[in-house]
Every structure is written in structure tokens, then in C-alpha cells.
């Protein structure tokens, strides 16, 4: 059983450990239960064996307004196979009992509300969840969940965008725990061929305001090792890759072994790109 | 009094009790702030108000009549039934009240690309009309299922110069069109104005759209006092997102002796997936940026909806309605597909007025209410739109 009596700060510890080694963190995302529980567990294992530093698992939602077609499709696959928040927490429990990487949940607000904030966070903690990202819950609406997350020793990870004002950035940086999730572009999630023109500038701005007090990880449209090394070299402490991995799952639905092989190989090359810190 | 005491948390603007708010991706917080600021500035600006009033009168056709439906009144045998004739507006529905207001605001904000969602197509058409008149470029998201059942409106939008994007995700109806419009906005925040069509979504939309639609109630209240010398017993309007109903309710909110009824789509039945009645059979949740009542399953997945009228086919509802219901100020009921069809027939044959299927829901419930009231009482039905767009669907059903 994970210890719930004190904050293990496993996410913070992971970033500190990587910083000592001169590496950035690779945060690898999959939608929970996609395409089915068994394959999802195998795919998550492939991410971890490939070298993911933190695993981010999505709770699928019927109306994912921040997500592009790839994650919409993965959410639909998972939901049509009967995935529920509780079921996915059960899968995370299996993973967290075998692997020591930190686990972060990404969920839209409604499934959390439906389970009850306190109940959701309690069960998440019992399953070994270390942090939570809620993409449709800006800091202004989040007092309740933040207080409860503190009680249950779960880091609440806020998002910042290229157009977040400096005043809001300070608030978001101040209230975020674990790391800050920087949306590196104007748009929804999805694989992109090139890094957005805003990405590197946004990383630099946010890093300068963070003053080293909280790690900053960049996500949305980070798809290739070159993107990962570019954001890390611009000062990001981590890179978050989601759609590029969910797309692999969608592309090889009839060949689970190929999915695992591809996921592991892709994560390996993304991870190597985090080792290219300057200095 | 101490001047520099700890600032007390005060209710944030855009909250109706616990409902409303801004549950959106971070990228939208800045454009929503800019929109709120622009709206606060222009809505108090006399020259903006004058310009909008002139568009509403000259272009849209305001004020609309409050029409005493005498044949219907005699047929029902109770209260005098008045119809607020929003169906006579340009485009055939109340939607133009809001699209002119927002399109004018967008223009003042310097945004030339306008995006919108549409269900039945009425808001899409009203957006296309306002944008054409004001020299703006309109792109409308519409569920592919709605495009099939409201083909006429798709043609109209295209002829008015708007681009129509079919939405193939989820249930391919209004809910998914809103999600897709939000995704477009997140991507194009810098040059794009999102012209939302109902009192839904994140703040400031529920407040702003209500303000633009409240012209309906302001006129209706003055008109009924002139006709009857007293307030009506009841005001009835249909509720999808809830813009025509909020629009007519608002001027009567403080007249506590006037009962307000919102009529949701009862569809086939009140079983899950067979209706679009979140206030009657849904529960609290968060959808499309607002805390409100939502049709959802036990684990918080939003349910598909069903209604003969595409304009009511939405699993959420404006947060102010959630507030009015829980505060006990307005009552919310349902009318089934079948009852709405019958009301369409009655109104067409007795009054020579073909109501939109949406508005037929309100008319149906109003007839039930009127029966139990005295002949000296009156009741107002918001006839939010005309039924031309629905003739194909109705012909199909009447043939069965």
C-alpha cells in the first residue's frame, strides 16, 4: 500500500534526480483502458521499459474539448470497451505495484465530479497516483479540488498557455504542485510535424518566472525527439508526449505485439532526446 | 471601517449561485477575459446601444407583435393565450437578436473571422445573416446528423456566404458542434471571435447572450400591460440551451406573481438517451465550460439525446436556468415529440401559424396550463421560431 501519511513528493524527487544527471523528464501519455485493459497494461509497461520517467494516464471523457482527433479516437475506443474511472484506477494500481515511476492522471472535471472529489482523490491515492491534471479546470474554479488534493497527498498540476498573462502565470506557478504543464501551442492535443512557433519562447518566459521553484514540462504537439530536445534545451524540465503514442496504439489495433514494440522503441528515442541538456 | 482589510472572497462574475463559471482550457482564459472586458465596455456605451437598436429594428424587424391567439384561446377554453411572435423576425427565429449583438461586438473588437455552432441551423443562419450584413466572415460547425435533418438551413447558410463544417465526432449533433467550435477557438484565438448561440458555455456567454435576448421579455411585458392592463398569470417558453426562454423570463423575474415555465424536450420517453431534458432528468455536472445540469451516466459520461426538434437536442442547459430551478423561481417540465407534433398541427390549422418544432413544445404545455385558468387571465407563449425548416420532418411523421 502506498504510504498516505505524508507527501512522498515522488514527482518532485524524480525531477531532482534527473536534474542531477543533467536530463529532462520524459512524461509519456496513454489513454487509460485503450484499446482494452489487457493491452493497455502491456502498452504502459512498454512505455516504462522504454524509459518513460513519468507515466500520464488519461481518464477518457465523452466530450474532450482540449483534445484533437487522435486522443478523441483513443477515448472512444476505451469507452466503447466499457472503461470507467474506477476501472482505470484499478489498472494504475496494478502498474504502481510493479513499477516505481510516478503516475499522473489526466481527467476532465465531470468524471471526477461524478465520483465525488474526495472519493476520487482518495481512490486515486490508494491506487498509487501521484499527480492530477484537469484540462478544463482553471485555477479560479479549483479551490475545492486543490484543498482535497493536498489532504490526499496528490499533486495538482495546473496548465499554462502561450497567452497566459504574467499575473496569471505567477498564480498558476504558485499553486501548481509537482510540475507546471505548459501548453506549447495554440490548439488542441495532436501530433505535429514541427514545433509551434510559440513553444520555445513560452518555455523561456515560464521558466524565468518559475525561478526554479517548480519544474516546467511542455506538452501539446511534442511528437518527435527533435521537439523534445528543443524544449529541453530551451530550459524545460520535461517534455510531455501523448498523441504520438496514442496514434501508435490506434495504428496497430490488430497487432498488439507490434504496438508494444513500436511504443517501446519510440519512447526510447524520445527519452534519449532528453539527455541533451546544454552545459 | 478598516480600509485595507483582507479582501473578502466575493462571488465571481458569471456565477448564478453555484452554476455557471469558466471550466475551460487555459488557452481560453485570456480571450474570455478580453471578451468580458469588451462586452462590459460596449454594453454600456450609448453609441453601441443605439447602433444595435437600429440593426434590430431596421434589419431584424423588431419590435415583434404580441398576438392574441383568439381561435386557440376559444379552442382551449381558458386563459387568453398570447403569442410573442419571434417567428416573424428576419431569419425566422429569435436567434438574430443575439447574433447581431455579438457580431457588432466582434467588429468593435477588430475580429473579422467569426465561428459559430448550430443545432437546427437557426443560429447558423442568423450568424451568417449578421456577418454578411456587417462584412464579417462566418464559419459554422454543424453535426452531420443535423445537416441531414435540417438541409434547408445548410443551403441558406451557404447562400449567405458562410462556410459550413460538418462535425462527425461523438453524436454528430449540437453538443459535438459546440466542442468542435471550442477546439477551433483554442487554435485560432488570436483572430477569431466565437459567436455562441445560446445562454450556455463559459462566462461571459450566458450573461451576454441573455442580455441580448432580454429584449423579448422587455417588449412582451410592456405589450401585455398595454393589452390586458395587468401581468399574465404564466409565461411559457421552450428550453434547449435556453436563450429564448431566458430572454422572455428576464423581465418577469421580479414579478413573483407570474409563474415561469421552461419546457424541455421529452423526446420519446424520459428514459436515458430518449429525451433532451437535463433539468428534469439530469444532474449537476460540468460541460462546455459551465457548471449546470447535464444528462450523464453514473460515471459522468455525457449521454446522447433525442428530440424531434434539433434545436432542443442538447444534453446541457444554460446555468441561469439551473439556478432559477433550484431557487424555485421557474418550473421546468417536458413535452414529448408526439405532443409537440400535435401542437404544431393545432396552431397551424387554428391560427394559420406554423411554429418551429422547438416552439411547439412551449405551445403544447401552454395549452395544458390555459385550460385550468380563468377567462380573464392571460398567458404568454414565446413563439421563438417559425416552422418552415421543419416541414419535411413533420410531413414524414404525419404520413406515418
XYZ file of C-alpha atoms in Angstrom:
679
model
C 0.000 0.000 0.000
C 1.334 3.436 -0.802
C 2.022 5.462 2.283
C -0.600 8.185 2.605
C 0.529 9.676 5.901
C 2.974 12.122 4.342
C 3.625 13.595 0.947
C 6.171 11.396 -0.739
C 6.725 14.109 -3.372
C 7.656 11.391 -5.822
C 7.197 13.700 -8.814
C 9.445 16.384 -7.333
C 12.006 13.736 -6.385
C 12.013 12.412 -9.938
C 12.738 15.859 -11.386
C 15.528 16.442 -8.835
C 17.072 13.058 -9.627
C 17.016 13.792 -13.371
C 18.399 17.277 -12.895
C 21.396 15.820 -11.084
C 22.009 13.620 -14.109
C 21.579 16.579 -16.452
C 18.466 15.121 -18.035
C 14.963 16.326 -18.711
C 11.932 14.212 -17.822
C 10.000 12.314 -20.446
C 6.320 12.274 -19.494
C 4.584 9.633 -21.611
C 0.797 9.587 -22.021
C -1.700 6.869 -22.851
C -5.472 6.896 -22.518
C -6.466 4.512 -19.744
C -8.065 1.316 -20.964
C -7.193 1.963 -24.622
C -7.994 -0.177 -26.513
C -8.785 -2.675 -23.740
C -7.499 -3.240 -20.190
C -5.056 -6.036 -21.034
C -3.461 -4.243 -23.981
C -3.358 -1.005 -22.007
C -1.376 -2.658 -19.196
C 1.042 -4.152 -21.712
C 1.398 -0.823 -23.525
C 2.039 1.064 -20.284
C 4.691 -1.485 -19.412
C 6.298 -0.829 -22.797
C 6.416 2.912 -22.011
C 8.117 2.275 -18.694
C 10.567 -0.252 -20.162
C 11.313 2.237 -22.936
C 12.437 4.726 -20.297
C 9.463 6.986 -19.523
C 10.242 8.953 -16.367
C 6.631 9.747 -15.513
C 3.537 7.993 -16.871
C 0.447 10.086 -17.517
C -2.825 8.212 -17.865
C -5.978 9.736 -19.287
C -9.467 9.047 -17.967
C -11.494 9.047 -21.183
C -14.358 11.544 -21.433
C -17.212 11.716 -23.928
C -16.563 15.401 -24.743
C -12.830 16.105 -24.629
C -12.738 19.761 -25.746
C -8.967 20.158 -25.390
C -8.170 17.088 -27.468
C -7.650 16.589 -31.175
C -8.771 13.613 -33.288
C -6.088 11.158 -32.083
C -6.963 11.343 -28.394
C -10.671 11.655 -29.184
C -10.404 8.349 -31.032
C -8.429 6.699 -28.239
C -11.023 7.906 -25.690
C -13.841 6.469 -27.788
C -12.029 3.098 -28.117
C -11.576 2.928 -24.388
C -15.142 3.999 -23.566
C -16.666 1.616 -26.058
C -14.815 -1.192 -24.290
C -16.505 -0.175 -21.064
C -13.736 1.788 -19.343
C -14.730 3.636 -16.161
C -12.689 5.924 -13.897
C -12.718 3.288 -11.158
C -11.668 0.572 -13.595
C -8.744 2.671 -14.798
C -7.656 3.415 -11.233
C -7.595 -0.364 -10.763
C -5.266 -0.673 -13.766
C -2.998 2.025 -12.337
C -2.908 0.129 -9.066
C -1.587 -2.925 -10.928
C 1.079 -0.828 -12.613
C 2.120 1.072 -9.484
C 2.583 -2.167 -7.559
C 5.128 -3.311 -10.172
C 6.903 -0.112 -11.187
C 8.339 2.789 -9.242
C 7.752 5.580 -11.798
C 5.376 8.350 -10.685
C 1.856 8.189 -12.139
C -0.160 11.231 -13.150
C -3.842 11.181 -14.060
C -5.357 13.436 -16.688
C -9.116 13.784 -16.393
C -11.734 16.264 -17.457
C -13.644 17.616 -14.488
C -17.015 15.921 -14.961
C -15.958 12.288 -14.386
C -14.173 13.441 -11.202
C -17.274 15.324 -10.021
C -19.464 12.322 -10.802
C -17.359 10.154 -8.481
C -17.171 12.892 -5.852
C -13.965 14.923 -5.457
C -12.945 13.445 -2.123
C -13.800 9.895 -3.123
C -11.986 10.215 -6.456
C -8.798 11.570 -4.892
C -8.849 9.036 -2.069
C -9.194 6.135 -4.501
C -6.591 7.665 -6.818
C -4.118 7.896 -3.942
C -4.820 4.321 -2.902
C -4.062 3.276 -6.481
C -0.670 4.935 -6.397
C -1.494 8.130 -8.283
C 0.981 10.934 -7.550
C -0.467 13.846 -9.510
C -3.526 15.028 -11.372
C -4.107 17.293 -14.380
C -7.622 18.620 -15.107
C -7.564 20.323 -18.514
C -10.909 22.103 -18.153
C -10.383 23.375 -14.619
C -8.586 26.714 -14.477
C -7.083 27.806 -11.182
C -10.052 30.113 -10.434
C -12.509 27.207 -10.234
C -10.264 24.775 -8.414
C -10.155 25.712 -4.705
C -12.155 22.640 -3.650
C -10.098 20.090 -5.502
C -6.813 21.751 -4.556
C -7.580 21.536 -0.836
C -8.649 17.920 -1.128
C -5.627 17.028 -3.265
C -3.414 18.459 -0.528
C -5.203 16.303 2.042
C -4.721 13.178 -0.073
C -1.094 13.946 -0.979
C -1.763 14.215 -4.669
C -0.011 16.942 -6.634
C -2.388 19.174 -8.565
C -0.725 20.140 -11.814
C -2.002 23.326 -13.473
C -1.654 24.298 -17.091
C -0.275 27.461 -18.648
C -0.674 28.534 -22.275
C 1.277 30.843 -24.594
C -1.300 33.585 -23.949
C -1.472 33.227 -20.162
C -0.783 36.668 -18.719
C 2.195 37.197 -16.415
C -0.114 37.860 -13.484
C -1.970 34.594 -14.039
C 1.311 32.762 -14.659
C 2.532 33.789 -11.207
C -0.681 32.454 -9.617
C -0.567 29.234 -11.593
C 3.122 28.669 -10.801
C 2.455 29.385 -7.156
C -0.451 26.944 -6.852
C 0.856 24.156 -9.067
C 2.457 21.117 -7.409
C 4.730 18.501 -8.947
C 5.261 20.409 -12.155
C 3.641 23.035 -14.351
C 2.106 21.740 -17.575
C 2.941 24.210 -20.309
C 0.688 24.038 -23.360
C 3.242 24.862 -26.024
C 0.886 25.972 -28.795
C -2.475 27.473 -29.705
C -4.637 24.451 -30.277
C -5.745 21.043 -29.146
C -3.635 17.962 -28.500
C -2.356 16.141 -31.551
C 0.823 15.053 -33.281
C 2.540 17.817 -35.262
C 5.408 17.658 -37.725
C 7.020 20.827 -36.486
C 7.263 22.522 -33.132
C 4.933 25.505 -32.779
C 6.488 28.944 -33.241
C 5.364 29.866 -29.698
C 6.852 26.837 -27.956
C 10.412 27.872 -27.166
C 9.524 31.453 -26.293
C 6.789 30.206 -23.955
C 9.226 27.809 -22.251
C 11.704 30.625 -21.638
C 9.070 33.013 -20.271
C 7.580 30.470 -17.910
C 10.972 29.193 -16.750
C 12.123 32.707 -15.915
C 9.010 33.308 -13.817
C 9.211 29.861 -12.168
C 12.626 30.814 -10.745
C 13.476 27.160 -10.208
C 10.741 26.711 -7.630
C 8.725 24.271 -9.706
C 9.656 22.150 -12.738
C 8.081 23.074 -16.061
C 7.080 20.432 -18.628
C 5.965 21.261 -22.143
C 3.223 19.354 -23.931
C 0.743 19.515 -26.880
C 2.207 18.802 -30.290
C 5.509 17.466 -28.917
C 5.843 14.433 -31.184
C 9.444 13.837 -32.288
C 12.784 13.507 -30.495
C 13.846 16.825 -32.096
C 10.870 18.550 -30.444
C 11.812 17.020 -27.113
C 15.430 18.118 -27.320
C 14.409 21.608 -28.468
C 12.132 22.261 -25.491
C 14.605 20.712 -23.035
C 17.458 22.794 -24.439
C 15.302 25.899 -24.109
C 15.112 25.174 -20.402
C 12.050 22.972 -19.925
C 12.452 20.381 -17.188
C 10.292 17.892 -19.004
C 8.537 17.072 -22.260
C 5.092 15.501 -22.445
C 4.285 13.235 -25.382
C 0.730 11.961 -25.788
C -0.887 11.884 -29.205
C 2.221 10.497 -30.924
C 1.948 7.466 -28.599
C -1.843 7.160 -28.720
C -1.562 7.165 -32.509
C 0.709 4.099 -32.386
C -1.984 2.295 -30.374
C -4.613 3.280 -32.965
C -2.460 2.279 -35.917
C -1.790 -1.299 -34.805
C -5.076 -2.403 -33.259
C -4.863 -5.811 -34.925
C -1.268 -6.417 -33.798
C -0.734 -5.888 -30.049
C 2.886 -7.088 -30.173
C 3.731 -4.556 -32.843
C 2.097 -1.821 -30.713
C 4.299 -2.704 -27.740
C 7.440 -2.866 -29.877
C 6.713 0.471 -31.528
C 5.810 2.167 -28.250
C 8.982 0.968 -26.564
C 11.162 1.989 -29.496
C 9.518 5.423 -29.779
C 9.815 6.104 -26.059
C 13.483 5.067 -26.137
C 14.268 7.596 -28.849
C 12.179 10.326 -27.156
C 13.932 9.606 -23.874
C 17.412 9.846 -25.436
C 16.444 13.310 -26.638
C 16.005 14.425 -23.007
C 19.656 13.674 -22.328
C 20.882 16.511 -24.485
C 20.878 19.266 -21.879
C 23.251 22.103 -22.563
C 26.307 22.507 -20.316
C -14.407 50.752 8.635
C -10.923 49.429 8.003
C -9.858 50.265 4.504
C -7.167 47.679 3.952
C -8.701 44.579 5.489
C -8.090 41.190 3.875
C -10.083 41.182 0.672
C -13.148 39.021 1.232
C -13.802 36.386 -1.410
C -16.707 37.761 -3.394
C -18.810 35.800 -5.833
C -17.090 35.763 -9.196
C -18.985 37.370 -12.042
C -20.676 34.814 -14.231
C -21.883 32.669 -11.347
C -25.582 32.011 -10.905
C -25.487 30.610 -7.406
C -23.117 27.668 -7.818
C -23.813 27.368 -11.549
C -22.000 28.920 -14.496
C -18.301 29.739 -14.202
C -15.443 29.161 -16.611
C -14.471 25.494 -16.900
C -12.288 25.801 -19.960
C -8.775 25.012 -21.158
C -6.220 27.575 -20.004
C -5.778 28.913 -23.567
C -9.338 30.273 -23.478
C -8.984 32.194 -20.214
C -7.317 35.180 -21.874
C -9.785 35.517 -24.792
C -12.684 35.137 -22.340
C -11.217 37.926 -20.226
C -10.847 40.134 -23.288
C -14.409 39.334 -24.357
C -15.797 40.137 -20.916
C -13.918 43.412 -20.850
C -15.104 44.403 -24.333
C -18.668 43.421 -23.545
C -18.668 45.408 -20.299
C -17.353 48.431 -22.138
C -19.620 48.347 -25.198
C -22.811 47.226 -23.479
C -22.736 50.481 -21.512
C -21.739 52.604 -24.476
C -24.726 54.678 -25.717
C -23.495 54.706 -29.308
C -23.134 50.899 -29.367
C -26.636 50.523 -27.918
C -28.039 52.921 -30.483
C -26.310 51.139 -33.351
C -27.569 47.739 -32.171
C -31.107 49.038 -31.701
C -31.060 50.360 -35.236
C -29.948 46.968 -36.621
C -32.613 45.210 -34.550
C -35.368 47.484 -35.828
C -34.352 48.015 -39.432
C -32.687 44.708 -40.278
C -34.198 42.129 -37.929
C -37.722 43.518 -37.697
C -38.175 44.497 -34.048
C -40.356 45.022 -32.158
C -42.278 41.796 -32.738
C -46.036 41.674 -32.084
C -47.639 40.132 -29.040
C -50.513 38.397 -30.774
C -53.721 37.283 -29.086
C -54.421 33.821 -30.471
C -58.208 34.038 -30.267
C -59.026 30.829 -32.131
C -56.641 28.866 -29.969
C -57.995 30.560 -26.838
C -61.584 29.574 -27.764
C -60.464 26.054 -28.653
C -58.721 25.512 -25.313
C -61.362 27.309 -23.284
C -59.451 29.073 -20.519
C -56.912 31.849 -20.251
C -56.290 34.217 -23.153
C -53.252 32.883 -24.998
C -50.812 35.440 -26.367
C -48.000 34.525 -28.741
C -44.788 36.558 -28.699
C -44.059 36.490 -32.414
C -40.279 35.979 -32.564
C -41.049 33.757 -35.567
C -41.598 36.942 -37.552
C -38.008 38.088 -37.170
C -35.568 38.052 -40.065
C -34.301 34.506 -40.430
C -37.371 33.108 -38.729
C -36.270 32.904 -35.111
C -35.162 34.854 -32.041
C -31.542 33.923 -32.781
C -30.905 37.140 -34.728
C -31.257 39.224 -31.517
C -28.064 37.652 -30.246
C -26.093 37.306 -33.459
C -26.473 40.996 -34.321
C -25.336 41.964 -30.815
C -22.314 39.697 -30.830
C -21.334 40.326 -34.446
C -21.357 44.041 -33.759
C -19.227 43.447 -30.660
C -16.803 41.279 -32.663
C -16.456 44.036 -35.202
C -15.702 46.590 -32.479
C -13.083 44.168 -31.112
C -11.449 44.053 -34.528
C -12.144 40.346 -35.120
C -13.166 39.503 -38.659
C -13.315 35.710 -38.542
C -16.468 34.534 -36.785
C -17.098 30.926 -35.816
C -20.366 29.511 -34.546
C -22.037 26.201 -33.769
C -25.539 25.335 -34.792
C -28.084 22.628 -33.993
C -31.245 23.161 -36.020
C -29.355 25.622 -38.176
C -31.284 28.671 -36.967
C -28.319 30.116 -35.097
C -26.075 29.321 -38.041
C -28.404 31.132 -40.408
C -28.740 34.098 -38.041
C -24.940 34.231 -37.711
C -24.493 34.094 -41.481
C -27.030 36.914 -41.915
C -25.476 39.178 -39.292
C -21.965 38.530 -40.629
C -22.966 39.216 -44.230
C -24.624 42.468 -43.197
C -21.647 43.578 -41.114
C -18.960 42.437 -43.540
C -17.579 39.598 -41.417
C -16.530 36.082 -42.418
C -18.649 33.285 -40.876
C -17.748 29.612 -40.403
C -20.369 27.374 -38.839
C -19.900 23.967 -37.198
C -22.884 21.651 -37.559
C -23.289 18.000 -36.641
C -23.577 15.842 -39.757
C -26.784 14.299 -38.417
C -28.288 17.778 -38.018
C -27.117 18.668 -41.537
C -29.199 15.770 -42.826
C -32.367 16.668 -40.969
C -32.096 20.445 -41.477
C -30.843 20.552 -45.066
C -32.734 23.711 -45.903
C -30.786 25.692 -43.328
C -27.489 24.320 -44.661
C -28.374 25.731 -48.098
C -29.389 29.033 -46.558
C -26.112 29.404 -44.664
C -24.087 28.651 -47.779
C -26.091 31.101 -49.879
C -25.464 33.760 -47.251
C -21.733 33.233 -47.731
C -20.965 31.161 -44.641
C -18.757 28.113 -44.669
C -20.404 25.074 -43.051
C -18.113 22.495 -41.401
C -19.729 19.067 -40.886
C -18.939 17.612 -37.455
C -18.500 13.849 -37.470
C -17.379 13.337 -33.866
C -19.447 11.954 -30.981
C -23.201 12.041 -31.546
C -22.841 14.366 -34.577
C -25.308 16.885 -33.137
C -25.242 20.246 -31.342
C -23.116 19.079 -28.413
C -20.339 17.975 -30.745
C -20.663 21.125 -32.846
C -20.006 23.198 -29.708
C -16.990 21.034 -28.808
C -15.620 21.467 -32.322
C -16.166 25.242 -32.276
C -14.328 25.417 -28.934
C -11.436 23.443 -30.468
C -11.321 25.864 -33.390
C -11.290 28.803 -30.978
C -8.439 27.322 -28.905
C -6.471 27.007 -32.157
C -7.294 30.432 -33.617
C -7.771 32.584 -30.509
C -5.814 35.467 -31.882
C -8.002 36.414 -34.837
C -11.257 34.579 -34.194
C -14.458 35.501 -32.394
C -16.624 32.627 -31.129
C -20.261 33.626 -31.571
C -22.068 31.209 -29.243
C -25.769 30.860 -29.942
C -27.295 30.208 -26.569
C -27.014 31.077 -22.879
C -24.515 28.249 -22.415
C -20.748 27.881 -22.290
C -18.264 29.740 -20.095
C -18.774 33.222 -18.683
C -19.453 35.793 -20.143
C -21.624 33.983 -22.735
C -24.602 33.055 -20.504
C -24.857 36.644 -19.275
C -24.114 38.334 -22.588
C -26.498 36.203 -24.665
C -29.222 36.648 -22.028
C -28.774 40.426 -22.175
C -29.089 40.411 -25.968
C -32.186 38.179 -25.794
C -33.863 40.033 -22.923
C -35.356 42.425 -25.473
C -38.044 39.732 -25.959
C -39.295 39.996 -22.373
C -38.933 43.765 -22.195
C -41.245 44.158 -25.174
C -43.628 41.406 -24.067
C -44.075 42.886 -20.583
C -44.896 46.332 -21.947
C -47.198 44.856 -24.582
C -49.204 42.668 -22.196
C -49.675 45.543 -19.762
C -50.963 47.654 -22.631
C -53.326 44.920 -23.884
C -54.574 43.465 -20.628
C -53.823 46.167 -18.081
C -52.250 43.517 -15.873
C -49.468 40.945 -15.873
C -50.010 37.460 -17.288
C -50.520 34.515 -14.954
C -47.874 32.482 -16.705
C -45.062 32.798 -19.229
C -44.051 29.676 -21.164
C -41.036 29.055 -23.397
C -39.098 26.058 -24.685
C -35.623 25.297 -23.323
C -32.785 23.743 -25.301
C -29.756 25.771 -24.299
C -32.333 28.200 -23.017
C -31.817 31.530 -24.798
C -35.361 32.341 -25.910
C -36.726 31.330 -22.513
C -34.211 33.395 -20.525
C -34.902 36.207 -22.969
C -38.604 36.294 -22.198
C -38.313 35.322 -18.498
C -35.896 38.034 -17.540
C -38.251 40.990 -17.438
C -40.703 38.973 -15.345
C -38.212 37.608 -12.783
C -39.203 40.143 -10.145
C -42.929 39.817 -10.835
C -43.281 36.964 -8.388
C -46.981 36.532 -9.176
C -46.054 35.478 -12.734
C -45.229 31.763 -12.986
C -42.404 30.963 -15.384
C -42.336 27.620 -17.202
C -39.446 26.232 -19.211
C -40.388 23.330 -21.459
C -37.691 20.761 -22.206
C -37.786 18.133 -24.922
C -39.415 14.969 -23.581
C -38.499 13.130 -26.788
C -39.703 9.532 -26.944
C -39.686 8.993 -23.182
C -37.877 10.060 -20.024
C -35.541 7.030 -20.149
C -31.812 7.700 -20.641
C -30.961 8.635 -24.226
C -34.607 9.143 -25.215
C -35.026 12.848 -24.437
C -33.197 16.149 -24.061
C -34.385 17.209 -20.617
C -31.352 17.840 -18.392
C -33.234 19.943 -15.829
C -35.966 17.345 -15.432
C -33.951 14.108 -15.525
C -30.256 15.146 -15.447
C -27.991 16.092 -12.577
C -25.275 18.636 -11.798
C -22.122 18.456 -13.822
C -19.658 20.378 -15.951
C -19.958 20.535 -19.737
C -18.727 23.054 -22.307
C -17.243 25.391 -19.748
C -20.178 25.639 -17.343
C -21.427 24.048 -14.146
C -25.038 23.187 -14.796
C -27.490 20.298 -15.142
C -26.260 17.659 -17.567
C -27.664 14.418 -18.953
C -24.974 11.958 -17.940
C -24.467 8.386 -16.825
C -23.337 7.239 -13.363
C -19.655 7.821 -14.118
C -20.030 11.262 -15.655
C -20.037 10.473 -19.370
C -22.407 12.774 -21.221
C -25.385 10.925 -22.684
C -26.749 11.145 -26.170
C -30.035 12.989 -26.501
C -33.115 12.532 -28.597
C -35.703 15.019 -29.713
C -37.742 15.582 -32.835
C -36.524 19.160 -32.712
C -32.832 19.588 -33.458
C -32.767 22.937 -31.650
C -33.589 21.327 -28.298
C -31.296 18.348 -28.799
C -28.627 19.257 -26.213
C -27.594 17.419 -23.012
C -26.796 20.596 -21.058
C -28.667 23.794 -20.314
C -27.855 27.408 -19.523
C -26.578 27.784 -15.944
C -29.063 30.540 -15.113
C -31.891 28.057 -15.704
C -30.237 25.626 -13.274
C -30.186 28.482 -10.790
C -33.810 29.552 -11.419
C -34.953 25.961 -10.978
C -33.045 25.273 -7.757
C -34.044 28.684 -6.381
C -37.677 27.817 -7.119
C -38.319 30.837 -9.358
C -39.039 28.907 -12.553
C -40.508 25.455 -13.148
C -39.236 23.054 -15.777
C -41.373 20.421 -17.439
C -41.264 18.204 -20.511
C -43.373 17.821 -23.635
C -42.951 14.707 -25.788
C -42.235 14.554 -29.523
C -45.807 13.420 -30.119
C -47.346 16.262 -28.089
C -45.166 18.802 -29.895
C -46.335 17.471 -33.266
C -49.957 17.768 -32.177
C -49.396 21.338 -31.028
C -47.770 22.130 -34.374
C -50.874 20.847 -36.113
C -53.297 22.687 -33.835
C -51.518 26.015 -34.158
C -51.149 25.672 -37.921
C -54.777 24.776 -38.526
C -56.424 27.083 -35.978
C -54.207 30.127 -36.194
C -52.523 29.924 -39.569
C -49.171 29.982 -37.797
C -46.659 27.165 -38.277
C -44.427 27.163 -35.224
C -40.927 25.721 -35.157
C -40.983 22.288 -33.534
C -38.988 23.831 -30.667
C -41.672 26.468 -30.036
C -44.413 23.849 -30.495
C -43.164 22.301 -27.233
C -43.950 25.568 -25.438
C -47.323 25.926 -27.167
C -48.293 22.395 -26.175
C -47.628 22.982 -22.494
C -49.262 26.419 -22.567
C -52.496 24.851 -23.819
C -52.488 22.490 -20.827
C -51.961 25.424 -18.464
C -54.506 27.715 -20.107
C -57.265 25.148 -19.684
C -57.044 25.448 -15.903
C -57.028 29.245 -15.782
C -59.919 31.713 -15.826
C -61.087 33.543 -18.929
C -59.881 36.857 -17.505
C -56.357 35.508 -17.084
C -53.695 35.610 -19.729
C -50.693 33.511 -20.590
C -47.766 34.325 -22.884
C -46.067 31.731 -25.080
C -42.763 32.648 -26.642
C -43.146 31.582 -30.240
C -39.400 31.560 -30.709
C -39.303 30.487 -34.346
C -41.273 29.551 -37.417
C -41.750 26.016 -38.635
C -40.772 26.227 -42.296
C -37.484 24.481 -41.580
C -39.382 21.543 -40.074
C -41.945 20.804 -42.789
C -40.020 17.803 -44.138
C -39.789 16.152 -40.708
C -43.414 16.916 -39.945
C -44.648 15.626 -43.299
C -42.776 12.382 -42.638
C -44.345 11.981 -39.192
C -47.849 12.908 -40.268
C -47.647 10.358 -43.070
C -46.919 7.552 -40.585
